Amino acid sequence: MNKVKNSASKMMQPLLAIVVGLIVGAIAMVLAGESVLNTYHEMWKGAFGNFYFFTSTLERSIPIILAGLGVAFAFRAGFFNLGAEGQLVLGAVTTAIVVVYLPFTGVIAIIIAIFSGMVIAGLWSFFAGWMEQRFQINLLISTLLLNYIAVLFAGYLVSEPFRDTSSAGGVPQSVMINDAVKLPALFEGTNLHMGFIFAVVATIILAFIIKRTTFGYEVRMLGQNRFFAQYGGINRKKVMFTSMLISGMLAGLGGGVEVLGMHYRFIEGALTTPQFAWTGLMAALLANSNPIGTAVMAIFLAALDTGSLGVERNTDVPNAISDIIQAVLIIFISARFTFTFLKLKKKEGKKHGKSI
Amino acid sequence: MLLELTGITKKYGDFFANKKIDFSLEENEIHAIVGENGAGKTTLMRMLYGMETPTEGSISVRGIKHKINNPNEAIKLGIGMVHQHFMLFPSFTIAENIVFHHEPKKGILYNRKKAEEEVAILAKKYGMNIDPSQLISDAPVGVQQRVEILKVLYQGADIIILDEPTAVLTPLEVKDLLISLRNLSKQGKSIILITHKLNEVMQVTDRVTVLRDGQVTGSLKTKETDTGHLSKLMVGRELAKKEKTEVKVGASILSIEHLNIIENSSKKKLLEDINFQVKAGEIVGIAGVSGNGQSELIAAITGLLQVNEGSIHLADIDITNLSVRQIREAGLAHIPEDRYLWGSAKTASVEDNLMMTEYRKKAFQKNGILHTNVIRKFAKETINKFSIKTTSQEESAQNLSGGNLQKLIAAREIQQNTPFLLAAEPTRGVDIGAMEFIHEQLLMKRNNGDGVLLISSELSEILSIADRVLVMFEGKIVGEFTQADVSDEKISLLMAGGKHEQG
Ligand SMILES: Nc1ncnc2c1ncn2[C@@H]1O[C@H](COP(=O)(O)OP(=O)(O)OP(=O)(O)O)[C@@H](O)[C@H]1O
Ligand SMILES: [Mg+2]
C-alpha cells in the first residue's frame, strides 16, 4: 500500500507541472483572444486526432525518448550528462556514413551501421567522463561544450568530404541511403518506423537494469549517496564510465534510427533544430529519471509539438503556444533543482557538523 | 503553564507516530523526554516547532491556543529547536551562523562587527565559551553544539528543545552542556531535553515524560523516580545484566604495524606509529576523545584513506591500500561513525540500504540479476530480528528515526558473519534496549571466534564489553589495558593527554 502511495506522490510532481503548464497556456490563449477549449481541442486533434497524426507524434518521440533515456541513466548514477545533443548527432552522422560505405546491404548492414553510431556517441560521452576522472573537469561543462564540437564537426563532414553533391546548393547533407537499409515503417503510409520498437525495448531494458540488476543497484546507490557507495565498495570510476558510455550510446541510437527510418540521410540541423536532445533532457527531469516515466513524458512533449502544429494550421494561435507550456515545465524543473541544490548545500554542512 | 500539548496525534498513513499525547512545560523547567527509538519523541517536537502538523490535538503557549504552521511561527512564539543532527554552514563563522536570518545591518550591509559583539555578549550572558570569528568547520563538535543553542537564544527563544544533544559529545563536553542547561533554566529559560542517557536525566531535569510506541507511559518528577523505573517504563521490561563468558583468544585477525598517515598539505602526522592486533575471540576497544585520530584509523583500515607507511593485515591478507571491495572480501564488516554520510542513502529504501553489503553475494544474484524474492525475504527477516521500526521495507531510510537507522546499519554489518568487525560508535543514538541488543550481538560475534574492534567515545560502552582497551591521544596509542586492570580514572587521564604510570 505504501508503495502505491509512494509512487503516486512521485507522479504528482510532473502531473502538477503539466496541469499548471496547460493552465498558463490557457491564459495565453485568452490573452490572445482565442477560445481555450477550441485551441486545446485542435491541439489534441493535431497530436492524436487521427491515426496519421498519432503515428507522427510517436515518430517524433523516438529520438526524444532515446536521448531522454540516456540523460536519465547517467543521472541515476549521479552524473549530469548535458551532451545528448552532440551524441545524438554523432550517432546519426556515423550511421549515415557507415551505411553508405558498407560493401553490402540488408539487416546486417543496418545493425553494423547503427551499432557504429552508438559506439562513437558512447565514446564521446565516455570521453567527458574520462576527463572528469583524470583532470577533474566538471561534467556539466564538458558535456555541454562537447556538443558544439560534435555538431559542428558533423556539419563539416556533410558539407565537405561526405557531401551529397548530386543536389547542388541547399542544406548540406549526406547521400541518400539504399532502400535495403531503410528501417521499415510500422504501418503502411505512416512515418512511424522500427525505431519506435527500439525505443520501447530500450525503455524496458533500462527499467529492468536499474531495478533488477546488481549494476543498476550500484548506479542507484552511487546516485543517491556517493559516500555510501564508496563505503560499500562500489567502484565509482567503473560505474561512471559504464553509465556515461551507455548514456551516450542511447542518444547515438536515437540519431541512428532517425537517419535510417526517417530522413534516410544525415541532414545538417535536422536533429538539432527540433531540439530533440533538450526535450529528452526535459522528459528525463520531469520523470525523475524513471525510464518508463521518461518515455511517457517524451511522448507527451512530442504531442505538444505536433499538436501545436495542428493549432497553427487550424486557428490563429501561433505554435509558440507549445513553447509557453514548455517554459512553465522548465520553471518547475528548475525550481525543483534549486530546491535539491539547497538541500545538498545543507548536507555538505552536515558533513562537517557530525550528524548523530 | 508555559506550554501545554493536549491530545496530540500524528499519523503517517495508518501508522500512529504519536497517539493522544499530553505534555506540559513550566517556566524555568527542564523536562526530559525519553523513550525507545521510534517512540515518537522527535515527531512530537517537530510538531511543536512547526515542521509537521498534528493530525489531531492542540498546542497552547502561555494559555493561548496556537496553530504553528512553520518554524518561523514557532520562533515568534519563543520556541527554538536544536535538531538531532546539526544544521550549520561550515564555511561561515560562528557569529554568522548565529545571526543568520536576523543579521544586524549597517544600512543594507551586514554589520560584522556588531554581529560579533552581540554574539560575544550573548555567549557571556549564558556562560558559553566560544570565539565568534572562528569558522564552524574549525570548531569541535562540542562548540558546534553551543553554537546551535546560541542561535536559538539569539532568535529570542524562551522554550528550547534539544533533540539528543549529548549523543555526539565527549564526556567532558556533556558535563559542560549540562551545566549550561542549568544556567539557562536559572536565567528564565525552559528546556525540553530528549536523550537516551538516563543518568543525564537524573542529573539535570525536573520532570520526565516517557514515551513508548507513540504514547505516554509515564510523566514523573525526576526526584521521585530512578533509572531502573524509567527503563522499565521505556522498554516495558527489566533489562538483563550482561553475562560475559570466557573465550579462548586465538590467532591474530587484524594486525597493524607501524601505521603512519600524514596529511597532504600540512604534513602533519594524523596517525603516528600505530601498532596493535585484534585476535580471534576478543573485543578490542579504542577509547579516546573524538578527533584524536580515530576517524583516520577507521578510514585506513576500511580502505577509505590512503596509508603512507606501515601495513595492515586482515586474516593473513595484506590489505594495505587495497580497494574497499577487496578489503570487504577479505573479511571486513564496518559500522561507520557517521550513519548519514557513510552508512546509508537517505532517499533509498530500507531494503536497498540493507543490501549494500549483500548484493554481490551468490544468494542474492545470479549473473548480475538480483533475486528480488530472496532479497525481500531477507530484508523482512532482518527487520524482525533486529526489531527495526519501519512502516515497510519500501520506506525510504530518511523516514526512520535516528536510532532505527543505526540499528539497520548495525544489523547489516553484524549479519555478514565476517571474521572481523569494525564497530565505530555502534550504539550512537540508540535506546537502552537496542543498545543491550547490539552489545549482545557484538559479544556473540566474539564468542564465535571473530575479532571485533570497537571504537567509541562512550567510555561506559568500552568498559562494559571490551576485553582489552587501547587509548588514543593525538594520533598515537598512549596506553593499553586488559579488562582486569582497566578503570574509568586511568583511561580518562590518558584520554586527556596525561601520562600513563606503569604499575
Ligand atoms: N515522514 C515520515 N513518514 C513515515 N514514518 C515516519 C516519518 N517520520 C517518522 N516516522 C516514523 O515515526 C516513528 C517515530 O519517529 P521519531 O523520529 O519521532 O522517533 P524518535 O522517538 O525520535 O526515535 P529516535 O530515538 O530513534 O530518534 C518512527 O517509527 C518513524 O519511522
Ligand atoms: Mg529522534
CSV table of N, CA and C in Angstrom, one decimal, chain A residues 1-3 5-6 208 211-215 217-218 220-221 224-235 238 343 345-356, chain B residues 84-86 88 90 137 144 164 167-168 304 324-325 328 334 336 338-348 352-353 355-356 359-360 365 368-370 372 391 412-413:
chain,number,residue,atom,x,y,z
A,1,MET,N,0.8,-1.2,0.0
A,1,MET,CA,0.0,0.0,0.0
A,1,MET,C,0.9,1.2,0.0
A,2,ASN,N,1.9,1.1,0.8
A,2,ASN,CA,2.8,2.3,0.9
A,2,ASN,C,3.5,2.5,-0.4
A,3,LYS,N,3.8,1.4,-1.1
A,3,LYS,CA,4.5,1.5,-2.4
A,3,LYS,C,3.6,2.3,-3.3
A,5,LYS,N,1.3,4.4,-2.6
A,5,LYS,CA,1.2,5.8,-2.2
A,5,LYS,C,2.5,6.6,-2.6
A,6,ASN,N,3.6,5.9,-2.4
A,6,ASN,CA,4.9,6.5,-2.7
A,6,ASN,C,5.0,6.9,-4.2
A,208,PHE,N,14.6,-2.4,-16.4
A,208,PHE,CA,15.0,-3.7,-15.8
A,208,PHE,C,16.4,-3.6,-15.2
A,211,LYS,N,16.3,-1.5,-12.0
A,211,LYS,CA,15.6,-2.1,-10.8
A,211,LYS,C,16.1,-3.4,-10.4
A,212,ARG,N,16.5,-4.2,-11.4
A,212,ARG,CA,16.7,-5.6,-11.1
A,212,ARG,C,18.1,-6.2,-11.2
A,213,THR,N,19.1,-5.4,-11.5
A,213,THR,CA,20.4,-5.9,-11.6
A,213,THR,C,21.4,-5.3,-10.6
A,214,THR,N,22.5,-6.0,-10.4
A,214,THR,CA,23.5,-5.5,-9.4
A,214,THR,C,24.1,-4.2,-9.9
A,215,PHE,N,24.3,-4.2,-11.3
A,215,PHE,CA,24.8,-2.9,-11.8
A,215,PHE,C,23.9,-1.8,-11.6
A,217,TYR,N,21.8,-1.5,-9.2
A,217,TYR,CA,21.8,-1.2,-7.8
A,217,TYR,C,23.0,-0.2,-7.5
A,218,GLU,N,24.1,-0.6,-8.1
A,218,GLU,CA,25.3,0.3,-7.9
A,218,GLU,C,25.1,1.7,-8.5
A,220,ARG,N,22.2,3.2,-8.8
A,220,ARG,CA,21.2,3.9,-7.9
A,220,ARG,C,21.9,4.4,-6.6
A,221,MET,N,22.7,3.5,-6.0
A,221,MET,CA,23.3,3.9,-4.7
A,221,MET,C,24.3,5.0,-4.9
A,224,GLN,N,22.6,8.2,-5.3
A,224,GLN,CA,21.9,8.7,-4.1
A,224,GLN,C,22.8,9.2,-3.0
A,225,ASN,N,23.9,8.5,-2.8
A,225,ASN,CA,24.9,9.0,-1.8
A,225,ASN,C,26.3,8.3,-2.2
A,226,ARG,N,27.1,9.1,-2.8
A,226,ARG,CA,28.4,8.5,-3.3
A,226,ARG,C,29.3,8.1,-2.2
A,227,PHE,N,29.1,8.7,-1.0
A,227,PHE,CA,30.0,8.2,0.1
A,227,PHE,C,29.5,6.8,0.6
A,228,PHE,N,28.2,6.7,0.6
A,228,PHE,CA,27.7,5.4,1.0
A,228,PHE,C,28.1,4.3,0.0
A,229,ALA,N,28.1,4.6,-1.3
A,229,ALA,CA,28.5,3.7,-2.3
A,229,ALA,C,30.0,3.4,-2.1
A,230,GLN,N,30.8,4.4,-1.8
A,230,GLN,CA,32.2,4.1,-1.6
A,230,GLN,C,32.5,3.2,-0.4
A,231,TYR,N,31.8,3.5,0.6
A,231,TYR,CA,31.9,2.7,1.8
A,231,TYR,C,31.5,1.3,1.6
A,232,GLY,N,30.5,1.0,0.7
A,232,GLY,CA,30.1,-0.3,0.4
A,232,GLY,C,31.0,-1.0,-0.6
A,233,GLY,N,32.0,-0.3,-1.2
A,233,GLY,CA,32.9,-1.0,-2.1
A,233,GLY,C,32.5,-0.9,-3.6
A,234,ILE,N,31.6,0.1,-3.8
A,234,ILE,CA,31.2,0.3,-5.2
A,234,ILE,C,32.3,1.1,-5.9
A,235,ASN,N,32.7,0.7,-7.1
A,235,ASN,CA,33.8,1.4,-7.8
A,235,ASN,C,33.2,2.5,-8.6
A,238,LYS,N,34.3,2.9,-12.3
A,238,LYS,CA,33.7,1.9,-13.2
A,238,LYS,C,32.3,2.2,-13.5
A,343,LYS,N,19.3,21.9,-0.6
A,343,LYS,CA,19.3,20.8,0.4
A,343,LYS,C,20.7,20.2,0.4
A,345,LYS,N,23.5,21.6,-0.3
A,345,LYS,CA,24.4,22.5,0.4
A,345,LYS,C,24.3,22.3,1.9
A,346,LYS,N,23.1,22.1,2.3
A,346,LYS,CA,22.9,21.9,3.7
A,346,LYS,C,23.6,20.6,4.2
A,347,LYS,N,23.5,19.6,3.3
A,347,LYS,CA,24.1,18.3,3.6
A,347,LYS,C,25.6,18.4,3.7
A,348,GLU,N,26.2,19.2,2.8
A,348,GLU,CA,27.6,19.5,2.9
A,348,GLU,C,27.9,20.1,4.2
A,349,GLY,N,27.0,20.9,4.7
A,349,GLY,CA,27.2,21.4,6.1
A,349,GLY,C,27.3,20.4,7.1
A,350,LYS,N,26.4,19.4,6.9
A,350,LYS,CA,26.3,18.3,7.9
A,350,LYS,C,27.6,17.4,7.9
A,351,LYS,N,28.2,17.4,6.7
A,351,LYS,CA,29.4,16.6,6.6
A,351,LYS,C,30.4,17.0,7.7
A,352,HIS,N,30.4,18.3,8.0
A,352,HIS,CA,31.3,18.8,9.0
A,352,HIS,C,30.7,18.6,10.4
A,353,GLY,N,29.6,19.3,10.6
A,353,GLY,CA,28.9,19.1,11.9
A,353,GLY,C,28.5,17.6,11.8
A,354,LYS,N,29.0,16.8,12.7
A,354,LYS,CA,28.7,15.4,12.6
A,354,LYS,C,27.3,15.1,12.9
A,355,SER,N,26.6,14.3,12.1
A,355,SER,CA,25.3,14.0,12.4
A,355,SER,C,25.2,12.8,13.4
A,356,ILE,N,24.2,12.8,14.1
A,356,ILE,CA,24.1,11.7,15.2
A,356,ILE,C,23.5,10.5,14.6
B,84,GLN,N,18.4,16.9,16.0
B,84,GLN,CA,19.2,15.7,16.2
B,84,GLN,C,20.5,15.7,15.4
B,85,HIS,N,20.5,16.2,14.2
B,85,HIS,CA,21.7,16.5,13.6
B,85,HIS,C,21.8,18.0,13.2
B,86,PHE,N,23.1,18.5,13.3
B,86,PHE,CA,23.3,19.9,13.2
B,86,PHE,C,22.9,20.5,11.9
B,88,LEU,N,24.3,23.6,10.4
B,88,LEU,CA,25.2,24.8,10.4
B,88,LEU,C,25.9,24.9,9.0
B,90,PRO,N,29.3,25.2,7.3
B,90,PRO,CA,30.7,25.0,7.8
B,90,PRO,C,31.6,26.2,7.3
B,137,SER,N,33.8,25.1,10.5
B,137,SER,CA,34.5,23.9,10.1
B,137,SER,C,35.7,23.6,11.0
B,144,GLN,N,30.2,23.4,18.2
B,144,GLN,CA,29.1,23.5,17.3
B,144,GLN,C,27.8,23.4,18.0
B,164,GLU,N,18.4,15.0,21.5
B,164,GLU,CA,19.6,14.2,21.7
B,164,GLU,C,20.9,15.0,21.5
B,167,ALA,N,24.4,13.1,22.3
B,167,ALA,CA,24.9,11.8,21.6
B,167,ALA,C,26.2,11.9,21.0
B,168,VAL,N,26.6,13.1,20.5
B,168,VAL,CA,27.9,13.3,19.8
B,168,VAL,C,29.0,13.9,20.6
B,304,LEU,N,39.3,3.6,3.1
B,304,LEU,CA,38.7,4.9,2.6
B,304,LEU,C,39.8,6.0,2.6
B,324,VAL,N,38.2,-0.8,-1.2
B,324,VAL,CA,37.2,-1.1,-0.2
B,324,VAL,C,36.6,-2.5,-0.5
B,325,ARG,N,36.3,-2.8,-1.7
B,325,ARG,CA,35.7,-4.1,-2.1
B,325,ARG,C,36.6,-5.2,-1.7
B,328,ARG,N,36.7,-5.7,2.0
B,328,ARG,CA,35.4,-6.3,2.5
B,328,ARG,C,35.5,-7.8,2.1
B,334,HIS,N,31.8,-3.3,8.7
B,334,HIS,CA,32.1,-2.0,9.2
B,334,HIS,C,30.9,-1.2,9.5
B,336,PRO,N,29.9,2.3,10.4
B,336,PRO,CA,30.7,3.6,10.3
B,336,PRO,C,30.3,4.6,11.3
B,338,ASP,N,29.6,7.8,11.0
B,338,ASP,CA,28.5,8.7,10.7
B,338,ASP,C,27.5,8.0,9.8
B,339,ARG,N,26.3,7.8,10.4
B,339,ARG,CA,25.3,7.0,9.7
B,339,ARG,C,24.7,7.6,8.5
B,340,TYR,N,24.6,8.9,8.5
B,340,TYR,CA,24.0,9.6,7.3
B,340,TYR,C,25.0,9.8,6.2
B,341,LEU,N,26.3,10.1,6.5
B,341,LEU,CA,27.2,10.4,5.5
B,341,LEU,C,27.7,9.1,4.8
B,342,TRP,N,28.2,8.2,5.7
B,342,TRP,CA,28.8,6.9,5.1
B,342,TRP,C,27.8,5.8,5.1
B,343,GLY,N,27.0,5.7,6.2
B,343,GLY,CA,26.3,4.4,6.4
B,343,GLY,C,25.0,4.2,5.7
B,344,SER,N,24.5,5.2,5.0
B,344,SER,CA,23.2,4.9,4.4
B,344,SER,C,23.0,5.9,3.2
B,345,ALA,N,22.0,5.6,2.4
B,345,ALA,CA,21.5,6.5,1.4
B,345,ALA,C,20.1,6.9,1.9
B,346,LYS,N,19.9,8.1,2.3
B,346,LYS,CA,18.7,8.5,2.9
B,346,LYS,C,17.4,8.3,2.1
B,347,THR,N,17.6,8.6,0.8
B,347,THR,CA,16.5,8.6,-0.1
B,347,THR,C,16.2,7.2,-0.7
B,348,ALA,N,17.1,6.2,-0.4
B,348,ALA,CA,16.9,4.9,-0.8
B,348,ALA,C,16.0,4.1,0.2
B,352,ASP,N,17.0,-1.4,0.1
B,352,ASP,CA,18.3,-1.1,-0.6
B,352,ASP,C,19.4,-0.8,0.4
B,353,ASN,N,19.1,-0.1,1.4
B,353,ASN,CA,20.1,0.1,2.4
B,353,ASN,C,20.7,-1.1,3.1
B,355,MET,N,20.9,-4.0,1.6
B,355,MET,CA,21.5,-4.8,0.6
B,355,MET,C,23.0,-4.4,0.3
B,356,MET,N,23.4,-3.2,0.7
B,356,MET,CA,24.7,-2.7,0.3
B,356,MET,C,25.8,-3.8,0.5
B,359,TYR,N,24.6,-7.5,-1.9
B,359,TYR,CA,24.0,-7.6,-3.2
B,359,TYR,C,24.9,-8.4,-4.2
B,360,ARG,N,26.2,-8.5,-3.9
B,360,ARG,CA,27.1,-9.2,-4.8
B,360,ARG,C,27.1,-10.7,-4.4
B,365,GLN,N,22.1,-12.9,-6.1
B,365,GLN,CA,22.1,-12.6,-7.5
B,365,GLN,C,22.7,-13.7,-8.3
B,368,GLY,N,24.5,-11.2,-12.3
B,368,GLY,CA,24.2,-9.8,-12.2
B,368,GLY,C,22.7,-9.5,-12.1
B,369,ILE,N,21.8,-10.5,-12.1
B,369,ILE,CA,20.4,-10.3,-12.0
B,369,ILE,C,20.0,-10.5,-10.5
B,370,LEU,N,19.4,-9.6,-9.9
B,370,LEU,CA,19.1,-9.7,-8.5
B,370,LEU,C,17.9,-10.6,-8.3
B,372,THR,N,14.9,-10.8,-6.5
B,372,THR,CA,14.1,-9.9,-5.7
B,372,THR,C,13.4,-10.6,-4.5
B,391,THR,N,7.6,1.4,8.7
B,391,THR,CA,6.2,1.1,8.3
B,391,THR,C,6.3,0.0,7.2
B,412,ARG,N,22.9,-4.8,9.4
B,412,ARG,CA,23.6,-5.2,8.1
B,412,ARG,C,25.0,-5.7,8.3
B,413,GLU,N,25.7,-5.0,9.1
B,413,GLU,CA,27.1,-5.3,9.2
B,413,GLU,C,27.4,-6.6,10.1
